[in-house]
XYZ file of C-alpha atoms in Angstrom:
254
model
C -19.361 2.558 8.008
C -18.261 -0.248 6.046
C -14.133 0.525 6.329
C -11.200 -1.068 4.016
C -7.635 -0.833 5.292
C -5.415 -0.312 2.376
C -2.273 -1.632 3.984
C -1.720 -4.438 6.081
C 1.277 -6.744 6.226
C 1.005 -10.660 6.728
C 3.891 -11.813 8.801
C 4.739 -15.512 9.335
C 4.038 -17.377 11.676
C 1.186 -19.957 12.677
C -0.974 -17.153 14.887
C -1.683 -15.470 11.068
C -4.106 -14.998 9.979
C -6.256 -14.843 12.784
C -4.698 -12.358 14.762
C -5.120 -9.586 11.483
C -8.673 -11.007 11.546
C -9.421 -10.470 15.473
C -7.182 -7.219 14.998
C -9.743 -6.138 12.225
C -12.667 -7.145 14.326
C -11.738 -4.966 17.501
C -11.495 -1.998 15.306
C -14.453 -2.567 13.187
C -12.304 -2.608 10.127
C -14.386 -4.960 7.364
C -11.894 -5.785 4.763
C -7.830 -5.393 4.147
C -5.468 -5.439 1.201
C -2.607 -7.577 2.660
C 0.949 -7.826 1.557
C 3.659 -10.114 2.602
C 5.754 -8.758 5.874
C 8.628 -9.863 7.903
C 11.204 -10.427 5.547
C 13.994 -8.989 7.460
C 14.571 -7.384 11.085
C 13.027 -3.947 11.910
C 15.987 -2.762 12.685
C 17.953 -3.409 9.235
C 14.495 -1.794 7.374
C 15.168 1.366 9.209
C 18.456 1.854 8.118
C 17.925 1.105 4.498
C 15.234 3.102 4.843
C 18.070 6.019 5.619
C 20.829 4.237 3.788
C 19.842 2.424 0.815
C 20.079 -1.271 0.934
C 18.461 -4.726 -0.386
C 17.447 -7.873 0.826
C 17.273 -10.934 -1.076
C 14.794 -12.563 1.470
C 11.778 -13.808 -1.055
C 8.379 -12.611 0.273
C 6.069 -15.233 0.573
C 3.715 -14.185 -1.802
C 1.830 -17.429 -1.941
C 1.214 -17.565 1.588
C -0.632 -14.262 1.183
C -2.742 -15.399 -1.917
C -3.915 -18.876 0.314
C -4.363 -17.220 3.017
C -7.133 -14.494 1.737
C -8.673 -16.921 -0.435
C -9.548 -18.260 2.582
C -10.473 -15.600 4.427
C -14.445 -15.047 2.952
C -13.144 -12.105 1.021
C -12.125 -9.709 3.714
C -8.319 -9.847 3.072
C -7.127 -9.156 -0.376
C -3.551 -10.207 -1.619
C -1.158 -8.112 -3.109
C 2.041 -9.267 -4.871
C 5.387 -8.139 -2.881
C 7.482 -8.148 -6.209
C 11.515 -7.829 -6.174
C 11.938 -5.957 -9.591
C 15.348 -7.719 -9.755
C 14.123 -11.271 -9.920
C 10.012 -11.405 -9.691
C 9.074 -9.853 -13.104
C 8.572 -13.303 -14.895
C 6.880 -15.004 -11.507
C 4.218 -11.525 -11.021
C 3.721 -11.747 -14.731
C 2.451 -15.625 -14.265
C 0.111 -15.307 -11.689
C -1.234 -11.861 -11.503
C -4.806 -12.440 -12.005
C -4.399 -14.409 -8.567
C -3.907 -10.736 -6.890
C -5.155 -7.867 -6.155
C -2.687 -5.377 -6.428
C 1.203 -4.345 -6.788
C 3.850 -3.524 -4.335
C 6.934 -2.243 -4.785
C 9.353 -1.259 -2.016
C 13.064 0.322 -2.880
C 13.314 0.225 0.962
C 13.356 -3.183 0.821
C 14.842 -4.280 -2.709
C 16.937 -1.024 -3.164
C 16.995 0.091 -6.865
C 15.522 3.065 -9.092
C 12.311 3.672 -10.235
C 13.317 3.945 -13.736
C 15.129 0.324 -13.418
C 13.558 -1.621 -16.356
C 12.300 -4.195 -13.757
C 9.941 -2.051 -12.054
C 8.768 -0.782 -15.733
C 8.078 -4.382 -16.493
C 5.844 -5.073 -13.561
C 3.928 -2.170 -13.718
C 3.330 -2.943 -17.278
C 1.740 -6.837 -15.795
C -0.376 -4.401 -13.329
C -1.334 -2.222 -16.232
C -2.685 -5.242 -17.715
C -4.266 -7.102 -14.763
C -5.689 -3.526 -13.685
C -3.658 -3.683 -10.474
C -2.847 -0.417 -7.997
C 0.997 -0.749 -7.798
C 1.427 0.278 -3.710
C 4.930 1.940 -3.540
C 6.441 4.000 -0.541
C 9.353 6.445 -1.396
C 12.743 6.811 0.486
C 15.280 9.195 0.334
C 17.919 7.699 -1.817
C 18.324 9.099 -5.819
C 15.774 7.412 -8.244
C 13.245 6.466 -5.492
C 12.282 9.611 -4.167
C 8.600 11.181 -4.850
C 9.966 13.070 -8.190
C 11.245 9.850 -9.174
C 7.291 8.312 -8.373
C 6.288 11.322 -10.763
C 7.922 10.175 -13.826
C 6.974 6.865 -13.414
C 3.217 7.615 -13.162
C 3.413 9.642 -15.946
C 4.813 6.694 -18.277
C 1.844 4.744 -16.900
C -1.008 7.216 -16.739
C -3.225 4.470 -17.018
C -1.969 2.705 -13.963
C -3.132 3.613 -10.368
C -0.037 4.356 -7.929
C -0.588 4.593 -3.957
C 2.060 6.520 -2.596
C 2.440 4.718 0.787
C 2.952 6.486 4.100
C 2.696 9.794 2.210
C 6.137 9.320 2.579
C 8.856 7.252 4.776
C 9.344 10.714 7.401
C 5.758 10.927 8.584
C 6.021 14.589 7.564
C 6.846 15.217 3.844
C 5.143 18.174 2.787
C 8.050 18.583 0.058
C 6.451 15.182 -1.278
C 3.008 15.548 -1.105
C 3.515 18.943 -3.216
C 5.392 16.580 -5.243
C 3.009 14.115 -6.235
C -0.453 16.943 -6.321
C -0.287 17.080 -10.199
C -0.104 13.547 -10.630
C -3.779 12.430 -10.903
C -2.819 9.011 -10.998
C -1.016 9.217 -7.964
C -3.565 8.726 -4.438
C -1.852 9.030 -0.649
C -2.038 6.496 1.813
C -1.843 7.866 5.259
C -0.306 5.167 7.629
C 1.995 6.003 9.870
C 2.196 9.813 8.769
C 1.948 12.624 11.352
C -2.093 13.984 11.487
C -1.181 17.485 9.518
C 0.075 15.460 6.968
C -2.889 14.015 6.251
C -4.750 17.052 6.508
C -2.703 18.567 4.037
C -3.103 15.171 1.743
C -6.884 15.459 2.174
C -6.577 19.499 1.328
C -4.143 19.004 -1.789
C -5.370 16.278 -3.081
C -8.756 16.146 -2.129
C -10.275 13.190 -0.053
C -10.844 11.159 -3.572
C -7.215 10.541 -3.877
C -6.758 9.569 0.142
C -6.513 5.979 1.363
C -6.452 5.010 4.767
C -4.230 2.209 6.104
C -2.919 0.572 9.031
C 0.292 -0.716 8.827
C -0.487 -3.518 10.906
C 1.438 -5.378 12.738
C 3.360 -2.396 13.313
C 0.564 -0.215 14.038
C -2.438 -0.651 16.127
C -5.305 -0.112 13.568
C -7.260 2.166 16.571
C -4.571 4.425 15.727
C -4.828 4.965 12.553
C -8.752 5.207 12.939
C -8.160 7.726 15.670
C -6.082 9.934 13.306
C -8.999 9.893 10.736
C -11.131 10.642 13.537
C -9.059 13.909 14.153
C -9.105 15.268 10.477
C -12.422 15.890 11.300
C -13.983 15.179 7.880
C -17.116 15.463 7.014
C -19.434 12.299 6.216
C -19.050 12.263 2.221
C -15.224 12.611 2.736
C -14.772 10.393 5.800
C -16.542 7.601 3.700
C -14.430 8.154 1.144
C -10.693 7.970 3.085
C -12.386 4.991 5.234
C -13.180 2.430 2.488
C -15.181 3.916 -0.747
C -11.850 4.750 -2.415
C -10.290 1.780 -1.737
C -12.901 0.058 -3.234
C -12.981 2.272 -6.799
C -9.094 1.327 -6.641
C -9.579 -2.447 -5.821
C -12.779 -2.805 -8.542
C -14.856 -3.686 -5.683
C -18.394 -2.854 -6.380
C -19.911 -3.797 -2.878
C -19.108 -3.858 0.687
C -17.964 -6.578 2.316
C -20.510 -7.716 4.671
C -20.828 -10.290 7.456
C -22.270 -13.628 6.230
């Protein structure tokens, strides 16, 4: 089964990218849609994840881009974009990417901010996925993730971590109607992702990693324990990721 993990973080550091890579290989994972990580300490994320926050840390999204260039075309770079200060930048080099994420986690803010409107316009136009995870603050909370895809109904959004709990049914009831809106399931508890394969249907269900902070077995085990059956399983593994990402093959070992 030719799997695609949707999200995987690049961290610095000279052992990257060949750790990912050897990460991937152990767990038979083909491709991954990477994103810039480590911008600030694990324990500062968790509480703006609780209580709201921003850093002004620059993700180093040209690191990412050289990086899966050369990688043979198993890692795919998205754009980490601060909607305060990376609107002009995204808008200049888009077509270099593969996708859109935004993180109010990390850069604090609202949804309906004109910044973030701005770059999802540039992904509208570059036919990006914009990868976004909600939190609990006001503006940036799965309602908030509704309006947005409904000014963009044109744009794919990937609701990230269905959820920053690991167990937000409230959410995923939340985001159901919005057929624009898929779920990506790292790091969420195995009934949630039951329940985003049942409400959703496995169409709009990406799987993901979260590595470095997940071991990818993990995840794969959880997939493992939906007990899916082979049309759907294909589908969470890698096929959807693929209609998202616009790409029309497998990757496959040269």
């Amino acid at each position: 089964m030719n799997v695609l993990d949707f999200h995987a973080r690049l961290v610095p550091g000279d052992g990257e990218p060949g750790r990912m890579l050897a990460a991937m290989d152990a767990a038979g994972i083909g491709q991954a849609a990477v994103c810039a990580g480590g911008m600030l300490p694990l324990e500062r994320l968790a509480r703006q994840l609780n209580d709201g926050g921003r850093t002004e840390t620059a993700a180093d999204n040209e690191g990412v881009r050289r990086a899966c260039e050369a990688s043979g075309g198993r890692l795919l770079p998205f754009y980490f974009a601060d909607p305060v200060r990376d609107v002009e930048a995204y808008g200049k080099c888009a077509f270099d990417f593969r996708g859109l994420e935004i993180s109010p986690a990390v850069h604090g803010g609202r949804l309906d901010d004109p910044g973030v409107g701005e770059l999802v316009d540039i992904a509208g136009i570059a036919g990006h996925p914009v990868y976004l995870v909600t939190v609990a603050q006001p503006g940036a909370r799965p309602a908030d993730l509704v309006r947005l895809a409904a000014r963009f109904p044109h744009v794919t959004f990937v609701w990230g971590h269905c959820g920053h709990t690991g167990l937000d049914i409230t959410g995923l009831n939340t985001v159901a109607g919005s057929p624009n809106v898929l779920a990506e399931l790292s790091g969420c508890l195995t009934v949630t992702a039951r329940l985003a394969v049942a409400r959703l249907g496995a169409r709009r269900v990406l799987f993901g990693t979260e590595y470095p902070l997940q071991q990818p077995e993990v995840e794969l085990c959880k997939i493992a324990a939906l007990d899916l059956d082979r049309p759907d399983r294909e589908a969470v593994l890698g096929a959807n990721a693929r209609r998202v990402l616009c790409e029309e093959t497998p990757w496959k070992q040269p």
